[in-house]
PDB file of C-alpha atoms and ligand atoms in Angstrom:
ATOM      1  CA  MET Q 142      10.882  -2.315   8.819  1.00 98.00           C
ATOM      2  CA  LEU Q 143       9.146  -4.246   6.058  1.00 98.00           C
ATOM      3  CA  VAL Q 144       9.730  -2.941   2.517  1.00 99.00           C
ATOM      4  CA  ALA Q 145       7.228  -3.079  -0.347  1.00 99.00           C
ATOM      5  CA  PRO Q 146       8.795  -1.669  -3.531  1.00 99.00           C
ATOM      6  CA  SER Q 147       6.252  -0.186  -5.940  1.00 99.00           C
ATOM      7  CA  ILE Q 148       6.555  -1.665  -9.417  1.00 98.00           C
ATOM      8  CA  LEU Q 149       5.102   1.576 -10.817  1.00 98.00           C
ATOM      9  CA  SER Q 150       8.724   2.747 -11.104  1.00 98.00           C
ATOM     10  CA  ALA Q 151       9.921  -0.484 -12.768  1.00 98.00           C
ATOM     11  CA  ASP Q 152      10.803  -0.702 -16.466  1.00 98.00           C
ATOM     12  CA  PHE Q 153       7.561  -2.106 -17.901  1.00 98.00           C
ATOM     13  CA  GLY Q 154       9.499  -3.361 -20.918  1.00 98.00           C
ATOM     14  CA  HIS Q 155      11.319  -5.681 -18.525  1.00 98.00           C
ATOM     15  CA  LEU Q 156       8.658  -6.159 -15.872  1.00 98.00           C
ATOM     16  CA  ALA Q 157       9.358  -9.808 -14.975  1.00 98.00           C
ATOM     17  CA  ARG Q 158      13.085  -9.032 -14.597  1.00 98.00           C
ATOM     18  CA  ASP Q 159      12.382  -6.002 -12.394  1.00 98.00           C
ATOM     19  CA  VAL Q 160       9.902  -7.901 -10.188  1.00 99.00           C
ATOM     20  CA  ALA Q 161      12.362 -10.790  -9.770  1.00 99.00           C
ATOM     21  CA  ALA Q 162      15.099  -8.297  -8.844  1.00 98.00           C
ATOM     22  CA  ILE Q 163      13.209  -6.831  -5.860  1.00 99.00           C
ATOM     23  CA  CYS Q 164      12.214 -10.309  -4.659  1.00 99.00           C
ATOM     24  CA  SER Q 165      15.763 -11.659  -4.755  1.00 98.00           C
ATOM     25  CA  GLY Q 166      16.884  -8.256  -3.427  1.00 98.00           C
ATOM     26  CA  GLY Q 167      15.130  -8.836  -0.106  1.00 98.00           C
ATOM     27  CA  CYS Q 168      11.755  -7.087  -0.362  1.00 99.00           C
ATOM     28  CA  ASP Q 169       8.896  -8.285   1.833  1.00 99.00           C
ATOM     29  CA  LEU Q 170       5.934  -7.454  -0.416  1.00 99.00           C
ATOM     30  CA  VAL Q 171       5.502  -6.467  -4.068  1.00 99.00           C
ATOM     31  CA  HIS Q 172       3.390  -3.290  -4.161  1.00 99.00           C
ATOM     32  CA  VAL Q 173       1.056  -3.106  -7.177  1.00 99.00           C
ATOM     33  CA  ASP Q 174      -0.667   0.224  -7.931  1.00 99.00           C
ATOM     34  CA  VAL Q 175      -3.978  -0.247  -9.728  1.00 99.00           C
ATOM     35  CA  MET Q 176      -5.419   3.040 -11.072  1.00 98.00           C
ATOM     36  CA  ASP Q 177      -8.613   3.393 -13.110  1.00 98.00           C
ATOM     37  CA  GLY Q 178      -8.353   6.920 -14.553  1.00 98.00           C
ATOM     38  CA  HIS Q 179     -11.422   7.967 -12.503  1.00 98.00           C
ATOM     39  CA  PHE Q 180     -10.551   7.886  -8.807  1.00 98.00           C
ATOM     40  CA  VAL Q 181      -7.101   9.179  -9.755  1.00 98.00           C
ATOM     41  CA  PRO Q 182      -5.954  10.996 -12.926  1.00 98.00           C
ATOM     42  CA  ASN Q 183      -3.824   8.084 -14.113  1.00 98.00           C
ATOM     43  CA  LEU Q 184      -4.392   4.619 -15.531  1.00 98.00           C
ATOM     44  CA  THR Q 185      -2.083   1.691 -14.835  1.00 98.00           C
ATOM     45  CA  ILE Q 186      -2.518  -2.064 -15.009  1.00 98.00           C
ATOM     46  CA  GLY Q 187      -5.226  -4.716 -14.907  1.00 98.00           C
ATOM     47  CA  PRO Q 188      -5.374  -8.451 -14.197  1.00 98.00           C
ATOM     48  CA  VAL Q 189      -3.515  -9.569 -17.347  1.00 98.00           C
ATOM     49  CA  VAL Q 190      -0.381  -7.649 -16.390  1.00 98.00           C
ATOM     50  CA  VAL Q 191      -0.735  -8.326 -12.677  1.00 98.00           C
ATOM     51  CA  GLU Q 192      -0.904 -12.048 -13.486  1.00 98.00           C
ATOM     52  CA  ALA Q 193       2.527 -11.715 -15.130  1.00 98.00           C
ATOM     53  CA  VAL Q 194       3.769  -9.867 -12.028  1.00 98.00           C
ATOM     54  CA  ALA Q 195       2.418 -12.637  -9.785  1.00 98.00           C
ATOM     55  CA  LYS Q 196       4.244 -15.264 -11.865  1.00 98.00           C
ATOM     56  CA  ALA Q 197       7.561 -13.411 -11.568  1.00 98.00           C
ATOM     57  CA  ALA Q 198       7.148 -12.656  -7.847  1.00 98.00           C
ATOM     58  CA  THR Q 199       8.365 -14.886  -5.032  1.00 98.00           C
ATOM     59  CA  LYS Q 200       6.912 -12.524  -2.390  1.00 98.00           C
ATOM     60  CA  PRO Q 201       3.229 -11.773  -1.710  1.00 99.00           C
ATOM     61  CA  LEU Q 202       1.525  -9.068  -3.768  1.00 99.00           C
ATOM     62  CA  ASP Q 203       0.270  -5.950  -1.988  1.00 99.00           C
ATOM     63  CA  ILE Q 204      -2.450  -4.623  -4.298  1.00 99.00           C
ATOM     64  CA  HIS Q 205      -3.271  -0.937  -3.780  1.00 99.00           C
ATOM     65  CA  LEU Q 206      -6.592  -0.141  -5.454  1.00 99.00           C
ATOM     66  CA  MET Q 207      -7.050   3.485  -6.572  1.00 99.00           C
ATOM     67  CA  VAL Q 208     -10.370   2.920  -8.317  1.00 98.00           C
ATOM     68  CA  GLU Q 209     -14.051   3.842  -8.145  1.00 98.00           C
ATOM     69  CA  ASN Q 210     -15.657   0.413  -8.083  1.00 98.00           C
ATOM     70  CA  ASN Q 211     -13.708  -1.418  -5.405  1.00 98.00           C
ATOM     71  CA  SER Q 212     -15.815  -4.563  -5.226  1.00 98.00           C
ATOM     72  CA  PHE Q 213     -15.540  -5.133  -8.997  1.00 98.00           C
ATOM     73  CA  PHE Q 214     -11.736  -4.854  -8.838  1.00 98.00           C
ATOM     74  CA  VAL Q 215     -11.516  -7.154  -5.815  1.00 98.00           C
ATOM     75  CA  ASP Q 216     -13.285  -9.805  -7.910  1.00 98.00           C
ATOM     76  CA  LEU Q 217     -10.846  -9.225 -10.783  1.00 98.00           C
ATOM     77  CA  PHE Q 218      -7.704  -9.653  -8.675  1.00 98.00           C
ATOM     78  CA  ALA Q 219      -8.828 -12.278  -6.131  1.00 98.00           C
ATOM     79  CA  PRO Q 220      -7.946 -15.262  -8.397  1.00 98.00           C
ATOM     80  CA  LEU Q 221      -4.286 -14.109  -8.300  1.00 98.00           C
ATOM     81  CA  LYS Q 222      -4.265 -14.735  -4.514  1.00 98.00           C
ATOM     82  CA  PRO Q 223      -2.517 -11.522  -3.442  1.00 98.00           C
ATOM     83  CA  GLY Q 224      -1.273 -11.223   0.127  1.00 99.00           C
ATOM     84  CA  TYR Q 225      -3.129  -7.931   0.697  1.00 99.00           C
ATOM     85  CA  ILE Q 226      -5.741  -5.849  -1.083  1.00 99.00           C
ATOM     86  CA  SER Q 227      -6.214  -2.260   0.102  1.00 99.00           C
ATOM     87  CA  PHE Q 228      -8.981   0.109  -0.965  1.00 99.00           C
ATOM     88  CA  HIS Q 229      -9.458   3.830  -0.358  1.00 99.00           C
ATOM     89  CA  ILE Q 230     -11.897   4.746   2.420  1.00 98.00           C
ATOM     90  CA  GLU Q 231     -12.773   7.950   0.490  1.00 98.00           C
ATOM     91  CA  GLU Q 232     -14.280   5.837  -2.297  1.00 98.00           C
ATOM     92  CA  GLU Q 233     -16.235   3.192  -0.390  1.00 98.00           C
ATOM     93  CA  LYS Q 234     -19.771   3.502   1.004  1.00 98.00           C
ATOM     94  CA  HIS Q 235     -19.712   0.085   2.686  1.00 98.00           C
ATOM     95  CA  PRO Q 236     -16.143  -0.495   3.889  1.00 98.00           C
ATOM     96  CA  HIS Q 237     -17.111  -3.011   6.565  1.00 98.00           C
ATOM     97  CA  ARG Q 238     -18.889  -5.202   4.019  1.00 98.00           C
ATOM     98  CA  LEU Q 239     -15.962  -5.007   1.588  1.00 99.00           C
ATOM     99  CA  ILE Q 240     -13.475  -5.967   4.324  1.00 99.00           C
ATOM    100  CA  GLN Q 241     -15.516  -9.112   5.042  1.00 98.00           C
ATOM    101  CA  LYS Q 242     -15.633  -9.911   1.330  1.00 98.00           C
ATOM    102  CA  ILE Q 243     -11.849  -9.585   0.906  1.00 99.00           C
ATOM    103  CA  ARG Q 244     -11.276 -11.776   3.963  1.00 98.00           C
ATOM    104  CA  SER Q 245     -13.749 -14.402   2.735  1.00 98.00           C
ATOM    105  CA  LEU Q 246     -11.638 -14.669  -0.449  1.00 98.00           C
ATOM    106  CA  GLY Q 247      -8.589 -15.608   1.649  1.00 98.00           C
ATOM    107  CA  ILE Q 248      -6.878 -12.205   1.227  1.00 99.00           C
ATOM    108  CA  ARG Q 249      -5.715  -9.875   4.014  1.00 99.00           C
ATOM    109  CA  PRO Q 250      -7.880  -6.733   3.971  1.00 99.00           C
ATOM    110  CA  ALA Q 251      -6.343  -3.250   4.233  1.00 99.00           C
ATOM    111  CA  ILE Q 252      -7.685   0.306   3.971  1.00 99.00           C
ATOM    112  CA  THR Q 253      -5.901   3.294   2.461  1.00 99.00           C
ATOM    113  CA  LEU Q 254      -6.274   6.899   3.662  1.00 99.00           C
ATOM    114  CA  ASN Q 255      -5.532   9.930   1.475  1.00 98.00           C
ATOM    115  CA  PRO Q 256      -3.290  12.678   2.914  1.00 98.00           C
ATOM    116  CA  HIS Q 257      -6.271  14.686   4.222  1.00 98.00           C
ATOM    117  CA  THR Q 258      -8.112  11.789   5.878  1.00 98.00           C
ATOM    118  CA  PRO Q 259      -7.727  11.521   9.662  1.00 98.00           C
ATOM    119  CA  PRO Q 260      -7.060   8.049  11.136  1.00 98.00           C
ATOM    120  CA  GLU Q 261     -10.164   8.445  13.321  1.00 98.00           C
ATOM    121  CA  ALA Q 262     -12.256   7.947  10.153  1.00 98.00           C
ATOM    122  CA  ILE Q 263     -11.538   4.226  10.346  1.00 98.00           C
ATOM    123  CA  GLU Q 264     -11.415   3.728  14.129  1.00 98.00           C
ATOM    124  CA  PHE Q 265     -14.293   1.243  14.146  1.00 98.00           C
ATOM    125  CA  LEU Q 266     -12.892  -0.768  11.235  1.00 98.00           C
ATOM    126  CA  ILE Q 267      -9.433  -1.365  12.711  1.00 98.00           C
ATOM    127  CA  GLU Q 268     -10.431  -4.537  14.537  1.00 98.00           C
ATOM    128  CA  ASP Q 269     -11.266  -6.142  11.166  1.00 98.00           C
ATOM    129  CA  LEU Q 270      -8.155  -4.973   9.293  1.00 99.00           C
ATOM    130  CA  GLU Q 271      -4.699  -6.469   8.787  1.00 99.00           C
ATOM    131  CA  MET Q 272      -3.112  -3.203   7.633  1.00 99.00           C
ATOM    132  CA  VAL Q 273      -3.812   0.523   7.234  1.00 99.00           C
ATOM    133  CA  LEU Q 274      -2.050   2.350   4.399  1.00 99.00           C
ATOM    134  CA  LEU Q 275      -1.410   6.054   4.963  1.00 99.00           C
ATOM    135  CA  MET Q 276      -0.725   8.021   1.790  1.00 99.00           C
ATOM    136  CA  SER Q 277       2.196  10.431   2.094  1.00 99.00           C
ATOM    137  CA  VAL Q 278       1.538  11.831  -1.408  1.00 98.00           C
ATOM    138  CA  ASN Q 279      -1.645  12.385  -3.399  1.00 98.00           C
ATOM    139  CA  PRO Q 280      -2.358   9.061  -5.099  1.00 98.00           C
ATOM    140  CA  GLY Q 281      -1.830   8.834  -8.854  1.00 98.00           C
ATOM    141  CA  PHE Q 282       1.875   9.100  -9.624  1.00 98.00           C
ATOM    142  CA  GLY Q 283       5.297   7.948  -8.498  1.00 98.00           C
ATOM    143  CA  GLY Q 284       8.148  10.329  -7.756  1.00 98.00           C
ATOM    144  CA  GLN Q 285       6.216  12.937  -5.752  1.00 98.00           C
ATOM    145  CA  LYS Q 286       7.364  14.845  -2.679  1.00 98.00           C
ATOM    146  CA  PHE Q 287       6.761  13.328   0.789  1.00 98.00           C
ATOM    147  CA  ILE Q 288       4.022  15.113   2.813  1.00 98.00           C
ATOM    148  CA  PRO Q 289       5.361  15.251   6.410  1.00 98.00           C
ATOM    149  CA  SER Q 290       1.949  15.422   8.166  1.00 98.00           C
ATOM    150  CA  VAL Q 291       1.760  11.647   7.597  1.00 98.00           C
ATOM    151  CA  LEU Q 292       4.057  11.331  10.638  1.00 98.00           C
ATOM    152  CA  GLU Q 293       1.447  12.860  12.960  1.00 98.00           C
ATOM    153  CA  ARG Q 294      -1.262  10.713  11.370  1.00 98.00           C
ATOM    154  CA  ALA Q 295       0.855   7.596  11.948  1.00 98.00           C
ATOM    155  CA  VAL Q 296       1.291   8.443  15.634  1.00 98.00           C
ATOM    156  CA  ARG Q 297      -2.463   8.965  16.039  1.00 98.00           C
ATOM    157  CA  LEU Q 298      -3.214   5.773  14.107  1.00 98.00           C
ATOM    158  CA  LYS Q 299      -0.790   3.807  16.297  1.00 98.00           C
ATOM    159  CA  ASP Q 300      -2.768   4.866  19.408  1.00 98.00           C
ATOM    160  CA  LEU Q 301      -6.010   3.627  17.852  1.00 98.00           C
ATOM    161  CA  ILE Q 302      -4.358   0.380  16.740  1.00 98.00           C
ATOM    162  CA  LEU Q 303      -2.967  -0.318  20.213  1.00 98.00           C
ATOM    163  CA  LYS Q 304      -6.485   0.174  21.601  1.00 98.00           C
ATOM    164  CA  ARG Q 305      -8.433  -1.756  18.937  1.00 98.00           C
ATOM    165  CA  ASN Q 306      -6.144  -4.330  17.244  1.00 98.00           C
ATOM    166  CA  PRO Q 307      -2.414  -4.330  18.065  1.00 98.00           C
ATOM    167  CA  GLU Q 308      -1.710  -6.849  15.252  1.00 98.00           C
ATOM    168  CA  CYS Q 309      -2.745  -4.377  12.546  1.00 98.00           C
ATOM    169  CA  LEU Q 310       0.196  -3.003  10.516  1.00 99.00           C
ATOM    170  CA  ILE Q 311       0.785   0.625   9.469  1.00 99.00           C
ATOM    171  CA  GLU Q 312       2.049   1.108   5.916  1.00 99.00           C
ATOM    172  CA  VAL Q 313       3.138   4.437   4.383  1.00 99.00           C
ATOM    173  CA  ASP Q 314       3.204   5.095   0.626  1.00 99.00           C
ATOM    174  CA  GLY Q 315       4.737   7.979  -1.307  1.00 98.00           C
ATOM    175  CA  GLY Q 316       8.031   9.845  -1.359  1.00 98.00           C
ATOM    176  CA  VAL Q 317       9.711   7.349   0.989  1.00 99.00           C
ATOM    177  CA  SER Q 318      13.530   7.330   0.961  1.00 98.00           C
ATOM    178  CA  ASP Q 319      16.546   7.066   3.250  1.00 98.00           C
ATOM    179  CA  LYS Q 320      15.863  10.750   4.124  1.00 98.00           C
ATOM    180  CA  ASN Q 321      12.610  10.048   5.997  1.00 98.00           C
ATOM    181  CA  ILE Q 322      12.827   6.357   6.942  1.00 98.00           C
ATOM    182  CA  HIS Q 323      14.041   7.100  10.490  1.00 98.00           C
ATOM    183  CA  MET Q 324      11.150   9.479  11.139  1.00 98.00           C
ATOM    184  CA  LEU Q 325       8.710   6.897   9.801  1.00 98.00           C
ATOM    185  CA  HIS Q 326      10.208   4.234  12.038  1.00 98.00           C
ATOM    186  CA  ASN Q 327       9.960   6.533  15.079  1.00 98.00           C
ATOM    187  CA  ALA Q 328       6.312   7.261  14.241  1.00 98.00           C
ATOM    188  CA  GLY Q 329       5.474   3.537  14.515  1.00 98.00           C
ATOM    189  CA  VAL Q 330       5.332   2.644  10.823  1.00 98.00           C
ATOM    190  CA  ASP Q 331       5.766  -1.089  10.067  1.00 98.00           C
ATOM    191  CA  VAL Q 332       5.823  -1.198   6.244  1.00 99.00           C
ATOM    192  CA  VAL Q 333       7.061   1.331   3.678  1.00 99.00           C
ATOM    193  CA  VAL Q 334       6.235   1.473  -0.019  1.00 99.00           C
ATOM    194  CA  ALA Q 335       9.003   2.942  -2.166  1.00 99.00           C
ATOM    195  CA  GLY Q 336       9.004   3.184  -5.960  1.00 98.00           C
ATOM    196  CA  SER Q 337      11.359   5.786  -7.380  1.00 98.00           C
ATOM    197  CA  TYR Q 338      13.803   5.428  -4.468  1.00 98.00           C
ATOM    198  CA  VAL Q 339      14.190   1.654  -4.945  1.00 99.00           C
ATOM    199  CA  TYR Q 340      14.215   1.500  -8.748  1.00 98.00           C
ATOM    200  CA  GLY Q 341      16.252   4.701  -9.102  1.00 98.00           C
ATOM    201  CA  HIS Q 342      18.995   3.833  -6.600  1.00 98.00           C
ATOM    202  CA  SER Q 343      22.463   4.112  -8.085  1.00 98.00           C
ATOM    203  CA  ASP Q 344      23.692   1.022  -6.186  1.00 98.00           C
ATOM    204  CA  GLY Q 345      20.783  -1.158  -7.321  1.00 98.00           C
ATOM    205  CA  VAL Q 346      17.492  -2.322  -5.870  1.00 98.00           C
ATOM    206  CA  ALA Q 347      18.964  -4.721  -3.275  1.00 98.00           C
ATOM    207  CA  GLU Q 348      21.050  -1.966  -1.683  1.00 98.00           C
ATOM    208  CA  ALA Q 349      18.072   0.416  -1.776  1.00 98.00           C
ATOM    209  CA  ILE Q 350      15.882  -2.130   0.042  1.00 99.00           C
ATOM    210  CA  ALA Q 351      18.661  -2.869   2.549  1.00 98.00           C
ATOM    211  CA  SER Q 352      19.084   0.841   3.294  1.00 98.00           C
ATOM    212  CA  LEU Q 353      15.401   1.087   4.252  1.00 98.00           C
ATOM    213  CA  LYS Q 354      15.573  -2.049   6.408  1.00 98.00           C
ATOM    214  CA  ARG Q 355      18.707  -0.914   8.277  1.00 95.00           C
ATOM    215  CA  VAL Q 356      16.694   1.749  10.156  1.00 89.00           C
TER     216      VAL Q 356
HETATM  217  C1  LIG U 204       1.135   6.625  -5.799  1.00 78.50           C
HETATM  218  C2  LIG U 204       1.399   5.174  -5.558  1.00 78.50           C
HETATM  219  C3  LIG U 204       2.724   4.851  -4.988  1.00 78.50           C
HETATM  220  C4  LIG U 204       3.893   5.255  -5.824  1.00 78.50           C
HETATM  221  C5  LIG U 204       5.049   5.493  -4.907  1.00 78.50           C
HETATM  222  O1  LIG U 204      -0.208   6.776  -6.121  1.00 78.50           O
HETATM  223  O2  LIG U 204       0.426   4.664  -4.661  1.00 78.50           O
HETATM  224  O3  LIG U 204       2.801   3.478  -4.618  1.00 78.50           O
HETATM  225  O4  LIG U 204       4.254   4.321  -6.799  1.00 78.50           O
HETATM  226  O5  LIG U 204       6.106   6.005  -5.645  1.00 78.50           O
HETATM  227  P1  LIG U 204       7.280   6.824  -4.957  1.00 78.50           P
HETATM  228  O6  LIG U 204       7.929   5.946  -3.952  1.00 78.50           O
HETATM  229  O7  LIG U 204       8.156   7.162  -6.111  1.00 78.50           O
HETATM  230  O8  LIG U 204       6.649   8.038  -4.314  1.00 78.50           O
HETATM  231 ZN1  LIG U 205       0.696   2.623  -3.872  1.00 78.50          ZN
END
C-alpha cells in the first residue's frame, strides 16, 4: 500500500517541519488539497504556499484540485512539477482534453470521483489516466467519517482498470485509518490518503504511515 498523507491536517504554523516529517517518516506521496471556496465550501492554499511545500518535500506532490476552473489551476501548479494532478470529473466538461494537457506538462494525470459518482462515468478515460481517486468523504474538510460504499466502487473500478489499463492506480481519500485499511487493501486500492489519522497519531507520523503500509 502506498501512503499519501494529507497536509491539510498539518500545523500550518510549522508547515515545512510537518512536510519534512512525513517524507522522512516513509510516505510515498505528499497529498495537497487545493480548494477554491466554490466547488467546495472551504478555501485552502495556492501556489505560493504549495511552492514552500514542494521545497520541504523529498517525495512527489499529489495535488488534489477541488476547484471550478481546473485548467486555470493546472497552469498555476504545473511549474512546481508535481508528481500527480487530479481533478474532479463532476466539474469538468472536457476531461479528455484536460488529461492530455496535464500529460503534456510532464505531470501524471488523475481523475477524482465524488462519493456519488459511479466508476463507469470514467470508463473511457481510464486508458489515458495514471490514477483514479475515489472520495470516501464529501470533499472539503479533513476529519470526516469514512463512507463504506467506496469499497464497492473500488471493486467495480478495479474491473474496469483490468480491462482498460492495468497500470492505472486506485487511490482513496477521506476517513482512512487502521480501522479500514484492510478492507481497502482487499478491495484493490493501491494508494491511501490520510490526514487526521497520520497527523493525529499518538505515536507520531512515521508510526502512523507504517501502520497503513503493514496491511
Ligand atoms: C477532503 C480532502 C482530504 C482530507 C482527508 O476534501 O480531500 O484529503 O484532507 O482528511 P482525513 O484523512 O482526515 O479524512
Ligand atoms: Zn484530498
